[in-house]
Amino acid sequence: MRKLSGHCAAVCGRVIFIGFSIQIVLGILWMCNAFARLDSAGEGIVCVCQTAVLGGAVYFFAGPLRGSVFGVLSVLTFPMVMQCLTAPDTRVPAVALLFVETGCVLRSMQRGESRRFLYAGLCAWAAAALFRGEYLYIGGVPMAVFWLYEGVRCARSRGERGEEKGRLQRALLYRLLLICAVAGLAWGIGSFYQTREKLLTHLTSRVVWTTLYNTYADLPEETRAMIKYRDMVNSTYEATGIETVLRPSLEEHLGEPEAEAVLRALIKTVWQKNKRQIMKETAWDLAGYLAAPAVLPMQLQGRAYESYSGSNYLQILKPAPKLGRFYMEYGCRWLMTASVTAVLTGIAGRKRQRGKSTGESLVIIGLTILGMCAGYTLSGAGRMDYKNTLFVLCVWVLWAASAGVRGVMGGRPDEKER
């Protein structure tokens, strides 16, 4: 029975290996067409550099195991990832730094080399937050989980002597102060050039934006009197209209306290009138961030709520329309197929595998993904862009490709792990 399960794992692994190999070839062909359309050599250099940076970060995150190079190539040539690499995009270095930070946290927890990797992870976190402000919160998730893990480990050390217990508690406090100091430094430096909207503004955009025009007549008379009709209409043209048009107009005429009172009244009225539609749109946004390869085909067919997916798909088509269409369709369908095959590979080869991911790794990666997707979903309506959750796509592809390599190897762990 054990031999049969090993053969099944090997067959599934070869299927995954062949499937991703086809994707790699398609990705290279599409990339050549995309690079040929770049406006300048400088833009090409930036694209090559950010490709190398993301590839190196993913390799560091995955660890120097057999098959990591294949996994990195599979990640870089996935169409939703590849299109981010063929144009300068601050999300690419930010995600690369998030991979470095997460890899450092995992090594700190699993190998006991906490100080060296903790410092490197904190530096990567601060740098990512300076590239994009939201990564101050996204990158804070693995750091928070790491500190909680250390706290639980310290609390469980009941058998330790008083000196050792005190040392662990001092180390825990030191790490907390260090994490807070780095977060404060990144926040302070970023405040000079990053625009940060208040939570109430994001909540208003999430609840109100898509239905504000149709619900305006249902607002209380005193609330309507405070909102200029022209500003209300203008705020519905763009997904950022609440932040750039409506709130500034309210603050200019009413002041900040009254403006916030009007926004809260808007949220209350619109939620009562359009609760089901808002919940449906929020669910579609969350699904699009968590599982973009599964949701995108439905969006393109008009079966799902979409925001930036159409323009992103157009970017894939521009360099080579026929190749781009086949490349995206193959990538999305193949990743779903590879995921199912990867699960079968894991089930078939579970008795032969010695090396396995720890629970801490799954918790950190899972909470980071959920925090990222939830944060972008709640940031506002009409903004679903799978490029924002590049980290989720990379982890998904890397997991499926790694399962294929393990299946081909018969579930044997890498020699460096032994």
mmCIF file of N, CA, C and O in Angstrom, residues 291-342:
data_model
loop_
_atom_site.group_PDB
_atom_site.id
_atom_site.type_symbol
_atom_site.label_atom_id
_atom_site.label_comp_id
_atom_site.label_asym_id
_atom_site.label_seq_id
_atom_site.Cartn_x
_atom_site.Cartn_y
_atom_site.Cartn_z
ATOM 1 N N ALA A 291 -8.749 34.394 -4.117
ATOM 2 C CA ALA A 291 -8.680 33.377 -5.173
ATOM 3 C C ALA A 291 -8.891 34.035 -6.537
ATOM 4 O O ALA A 291 -9.823 33.688 -7.269
ATOM 5 N N ALA A 292 -8.021 34.954 -6.886
ATOM 6 C CA ALA A 292 -8.159 35.676 -8.156
ATOM 7 C C ALA A 292 -8.183 34.760 -9.378
ATOM 8 O O ALA A 292 -8.969 34.983 -10.301
ATOM 9 N N PRO A 293 -7.344 33.695 -9.448
ATOM 10 C CA PRO A 293 -7.399 32.835 -10.635
ATOM 11 C C PRO A 293 -8.749 32.152 -10.825
ATOM 12 O O PRO A 293 -9.113 31.830 -11.964
ATOM 13 N N ALA A 294 -9.476 31.918 -9.751
ATOM 14 C CA ALA A 294 -10.793 31.293 -9.878
ATOM 15 C C ALA A 294 -11.883 32.315 -10.184
ATOM 16 O O ALA A 294 -12.852 32.022 -10.887
ATOM 17 N N VAL A 295 -11.726 33.539 -9.684
ATOM 18 C CA VAL A 295 -12.762 34.559 -9.830
ATOM 19 C C VAL A 295 -12.631 35.320 -11.147
ATOM 20 O O VAL A 295 -13.639 35.711 -11.742
ATOM 21 N N LEU A 296 -11.395 35.533 -11.620
ATOM 22 C CA LEU A 296 -11.198 36.326 -12.833
ATOM 23 C C LEU A 296 -11.981 35.807 -14.036
ATOM 24 O O LEU A 296 -12.618 36.605 -14.739
ATOM 25 N N PRO A 297 -11.983 34.498 -14.354
ATOM 26 C CA PRO A 297 -12.782 34.045 -15.504
ATOM 27 C C PRO A 297 -14.261 34.390 -15.371
ATOM 28 O O PRO A 297 -14.909 34.738 -16.372
ATOM 29 N N MET A 298 -14.807 34.335 -14.165
ATOM 30 C CA MET A 298 -16.208 34.711 -13.965
ATOM 31 C C MET A 298 -16.400 36.206 -14.164
ATOM 32 O O MET A 298 -17.416 36.656 -14.719
ATOM 33 N N GLN A 299 -15.446 37.008 -13.717
ATOM 34 C CA GLN A 299 -15.543 38.452 -13.917
ATOM 35 C C GLN A 299 -15.534 38.806 -15.395
ATOM 36 O O GLN A 299 -16.297 39.666 -15.844
ATOM 37 N N LEU A 300 -14.665 38.160 -16.155
ATOM 38 C CA LEU A 300 -14.568 38.460 -17.583
ATOM 39 C C LEU A 300 -15.820 38.034 -18.340
ATOM 40 O O LEU A 300 -16.105 38.568 -19.414
ATOM 41 N N GLN A 301 -16.557 37.086 -17.782
ATOM 42 C CA GLN A 301 -17.807 36.646 -18.404
ATOM 43 C C GLN A 301 -19.012 37.427 -17.888
ATOM 44 O O GLN A 301 -20.140 37.160 -18.280
ATOM 45 N N GLY A 302 -18.776 38.405 -17.021
ATOM 46 C CA GLY A 302 -19.872 39.212 -16.485
ATOM 47 C C GLY A 302 -20.671 38.531 -15.405
ATOM 48 O O GLY A 302 -21.765 38.985 -15.062
ATOM 49 N N ARG A 303 -20.124 37.452 -14.808
ATOM 50 C CA ARG A 303 -20.863 36.708 -13.788
ATOM 51 C C ARG A 303 -20.488 37.134 -12.381
ATOM 52 O O ARG A 303 -21.012 36.606 -11.416
ATOM 53 N N ALA A 304 -19.593 38.091 -12.237
ATOM 54 C CA ALA A 304 -19.137 38.484 -10.919
ATOM 55 C C ALA A 304 -18.821 39.967 -10.910
ATOM 56 O O ALA A 304 -18.563 40.581 -11.939
ATOM 57 N N TYR A 305 -18.837 40.536 -9.714
ATOM 58 C CA TYR A 305 -18.521 41.939 -9.512
ATOM 59 C C TYR A 305 -17.032 42.175 -9.755
ATOM 60 O O TYR A 305 -16.192 41.471 -9.220
ATOM 61 N N GLU A 306 -16.684 43.124 -10.611
ATOM 62 C CA GLU A 306 -15.260 43.350 -10.931
ATOM 63 C C GLU A 306 -14.946 44.839 -10.901
ATOM 64 O O GLU A 306 -15.813 45.673 -11.080
ATOM 65 N N SER A 307 -13.660 45.140 -10.663
ATOM 66 C CA SER A 307 -13.232 46.528 -10.601
ATOM 67 C C SER A 307 -12.120 46.776 -11.609
ATOM 68 O O SER A 307 -12.345 47.296 -12.684
ATOM 69 N N TYR A 308 -10.898 46.363 -11.264
ATOM 70 C CA TYR A 308 -9.745 46.583 -12.130
ATOM 71 C C TYR A 308 -9.394 45.350 -12.957
ATOM 72 O O TYR A 308 -8.411 45.381 -13.698
ATOM 73 N N SER A 309 -10.163 44.303 -12.850
ATOM 74 C CA SER A 309 -9.815 43.060 -13.548
ATOM 75 C C SER A 309 -9.831 43.238 -15.064
ATOM 76 O O SER A 309 -8.989 42.673 -15.770
ATOM 77 N N GLY A 310 -10.785 44.006 -15.573
ATOM 78 C CA GLY A 310 -10.854 44.221 -17.016
ATOM 79 C C GLY A 310 -9.625 44.938 -17.555
ATOM 80 O O GLY A 310 -9.047 44.545 -18.574
ATOM 81 N N SER A 311 -9.192 45.999 -16.873
ATOM 82 C CA SER A 311 -8.001 46.725 -17.322
ATOM 83 C C SER A 311 -6.743 45.888 -17.162
ATOM 84 O O SER A 311 -5.827 45.967 -17.985
ATOM 85 N N ASN A 312 -6.691 45.063 -16.122
ATOM 86 C CA ASN A 312 -5.542 44.173 -15.951
ATOM 87 C C ASN A 312 -5.479 43.132 -17.072
ATOM 88 O O ASN A 312 -4.399 42.811 -17.580
ATOM 89 N N TYR A 313 -6.633 42.605 -17.429
ATOM 90 C CA TYR A 313 -6.686 41.627 -18.525
ATOM 91 C C TYR A 313 -6.280 42.269 -19.847
ATOM 92 O O TYR A 313 -5.585 41.656 -20.667
ATOM 93 N N LEU A 314 -6.688 43.528 -20.044
ATOM 94 C CA LEU A 314 -6.296 44.245 -21.256
ATOM 95 C C LEU A 314 -4.787 44.404 -21.327
ATOM 96 O O LEU A 314 -4.187 44.339 -22.410
ATOM 97 N N GLN A 315 -4.132 44.589 -20.183
ATOM 98 C CA GLN A 315 -2.678 44.696 -20.157
ATOM 99 C C GLN A 315 -2.014 43.396 -20.617
ATOM 100 O O GLN A 315 -0.971 43.433 -21.274
ATOM 101 N N ILE A 316 -2.631 42.268 -20.292
ATOM 102 C CA ILE A 316 -2.106 40.980 -20.757
ATOM 103 C C ILE A 316 -2.256 40.854 -22.272
ATOM 104 O O ILE A 316 -1.395 40.286 -22.962
ATOM 105 N N LEU A 317 -3.336 41.392 -22.828
ATOM 106 C CA LEU A 317 -3.604 41.236 -24.261
ATOM 107 C C LEU A 317 -2.749 42.143 -25.135
ATOM 108 O O LEU A 317 -2.463 41.798 -26.283
ATOM 109 N N LYS A 318 -2.341 43.294 -24.635
ATOM 110 C CA LYS A 318 -1.685 44.299 -25.484
ATOM 111 C C LYS A 318 -0.427 43.800 -26.180
ATOM 112 O O LYS A 318 -0.273 43.991 -27.392
ATOM 113 N N PRO A 319 0.538 43.179 -25.496
ATOM 114 C CA PRO A 319 1.773 42.782 -26.206
ATOM 115 C C PRO A 319 1.535 41.778 -27.324
ATOM 116 O O PRO A 319 2.151 41.865 -28.382
ATOM 117 N N ALA A 320 0.649 40.792 -27.087
ATOM 118 C CA ALA A 320 0.354 39.755 -28.090
ATOM 119 C C ALA A 320 -1.044 39.223 -27.776
ATOM 120 O O ALA A 320 -1.196 38.386 -26.889
ATOM 121 N N PRO A 321 -2.073 39.710 -28.454
ATOM 122 C CA PRO A 321 -3.461 39.385 -28.073
ATOM 123 C C PRO A 321 -3.761 37.891 -27.985
ATOM 124 O O PRO A 321 -4.315 37.428 -26.986
ATOM 125 N N LYS A 322 -3.422 37.127 -29.020
ATOM 126 C CA LYS A 322 -3.748 35.701 -28.998
ATOM 127 C C LYS A 322 -2.946 34.956 -27.937
ATOM 128 O O LYS A 322 -3.484 34.141 -27.181
ATOM 129 N N LEU A 323 -1.650 35.240 -27.907
ATOM 130 C CA LEU A 323 -0.804 34.594 -26.896
ATOM 131 C C LEU A 323 -1.227 35.010 -25.496
ATOM 132 O O LEU A 323 -1.305 34.169 -24.584
ATOM 133 N N GLY A 324 -1.529 36.299 -25.298
ATOM 134 C CA GLY A 324 -1.927 36.784 -23.985
ATOM 135 C C GLY A 324 -3.214 36.144 -23.501
ATOM 136 O O GLY A 324 -3.334 35.776 -22.324
ATOM 137 N N ARG A 325 -4.184 35.995 -24.407
ATOM 138 C CA ARG A 325 -5.448 35.376 -24.017
ATOM 139 C C ARG A 325 -5.239 33.921 -23.616
ATOM 140 O O ARG A 325 -5.738 33.486 -22.570
ATOM 141 N N PHE A 326 -4.482 33.174 -24.407
ATOM 142 C CA PHE A 326 -4.234 31.769 -24.078
ATOM 143 C C PHE A 326 -3.408 31.653 -22.800
ATOM 144 O O PHE A 326 -3.648 30.778 -21.968
ATOM 145 N N TYR A 327 -2.443 32.544 -22.652
ATOM 146 C CA TYR A 327 -1.561 32.532 -21.473
ATOM 147 C C TYR A 327 -2.360 32.739 -20.193
ATOM 148 O O TYR A 327 -2.185 32.004 -19.209
ATOM 149 N N MET A 328 -3.243 33.724 -20.174
ATOM 150 C CA MET A 328 -4.041 33.986 -18.973
ATOM 151 C C MET A 328 -5.032 32.854 -18.713
ATOM 152 O O MET A 328 -5.193 32.409 -17.561
ATOM 153 N N GLU A 329 -5.702 32.393 -19.743
ATOM 154 C CA GLU A 329 -6.663 31.302 -19.559
ATOM 155 C C GLU A 329 -5.960 30.040 -19.062
ATOM 156 O O GLU A 329 -6.455 29.364 -18.148
ATOM 157 N N TYR A 330 -4.821 29.739 -19.661
ATOM 158 C CA TYR A 330 -4.083 28.547 -19.226
ATOM 159 C C TYR A 330 -3.611 28.699 -17.790
ATOM 160 O O TYR A 330 -3.728 27.771 -16.981
ATOM 161 N N GLY A 331 -3.064 29.879 -17.456
ATOM 162 C CA GLY A 331 -2.546 30.089 -16.109
ATOM 163 C C GLY A 331 -3.611 29.922 -15.049
ATOM 164 O O GLY A 331 -3.394 29.258 -14.024
ATOM 165 N N CYS A 332 -4.777 30.524 -15.250
ATOM 166 C CA CYS A 332 -5.855 30.441 -14.258
ATOM 167 C C CYS A 332 -6.379 29.017 -14.130
ATOM 168 O O CYS A 332 -6.526 28.487 -13.009
ATOM 169 N N ARG A 333 -6.672 28.384 -15.270
ATOM 170 C CA ARG A 333 -7.222 27.023 -15.221
ATOM 171 C C ARG A 333 -6.192 26.028 -14.707
ATOM 172 O O ARG A 333 -6.524 25.114 -13.933
ATOM 173 N N TRP A 334 -4.933 26.229 -15.097
ATOM 174 C CA TRP A 334 -3.929 25.278 -14.661
ATOM 175 C C TRP A 334 -3.672 25.378 -13.163
ATOM 176 O O TRP A 334 -3.497 24.363 -12.492
ATOM 177 N N LEU A 335 -3.655 26.586 -12.607
ATOM 178 C CA LEU A 335 -3.406 26.710 -11.173
ATOM 179 C C LEU A 335 -4.508 26.035 -10.366
ATOM 180 O O LEU A 335 -4.223 25.399 -9.335
ATOM 181 N N MET A 336 -5.746 26.153 -10.806
ATOM 182 C CA MET A 336 -6.832 25.460 -10.101
ATOM 183 C C MET A 336 -6.653 23.949 -10.202
ATOM 184 O O MET A 336 -6.819 23.218 -9.220
ATOM 185 N N THR A 337 -6.284 23.465 -11.398
ATOM 186 C CA THR A 337 -6.044 22.032 -11.575
ATOM 187 C C THR A 337 -4.849 21.577 -10.754
ATOM 188 O O THR A 337 -4.878 20.520 -10.105
ATOM 189 N N ALA A 338 -3.782 22.378 -10.775
ATOM 190 C CA ALA A 338 -2.577 22.025 -10.019
ATOM 191 C C ALA A 338 -2.850 21.989 -8.526
ATOM 192 O O ALA A 338 -2.265 21.170 -7.805
ATOM 193 N N SER A 339 -3.728 22.853 -8.044
ATOM 194 C CA SER A 339 -4.042 22.869 -6.609
ATOM 195 C C SER A 339 -4.722 21.576 -6.182
ATOM 196 O O SER A 339 -4.384 20.996 -5.141
ATOM 197 N N VAL A 340 -5.681 21.132 -6.998
ATOM 198 C CA VAL A 340 -6.345 19.861 -6.691
ATOM 199 C C VAL A 340 -5.342 18.713 -6.758
ATOM 200 O O VAL A 340 -5.314 17.826 -5.889
ATOM 201 N N THR A 341 -4.505 18.729 -7.790
ATOM 202 C CA THR A 341 -3.492 17.675 -7.929
ATOM 203 C C THR A 341 -2.494 17.713 -6.781
ATOM 204 O O THR A 341 -2.031 16.666 -6.314
ATOM 205 N N ALA A 342 -2.154 18.921 -6.310
ATOM 206 C CA ALA A 342 -1.219 19.048 -5.186
ATOM 207 C C ALA A 342 -1.802 18.441 -3.914
ATOM 208 O O ALA A 342 -1.085 17.812 -3.125
#
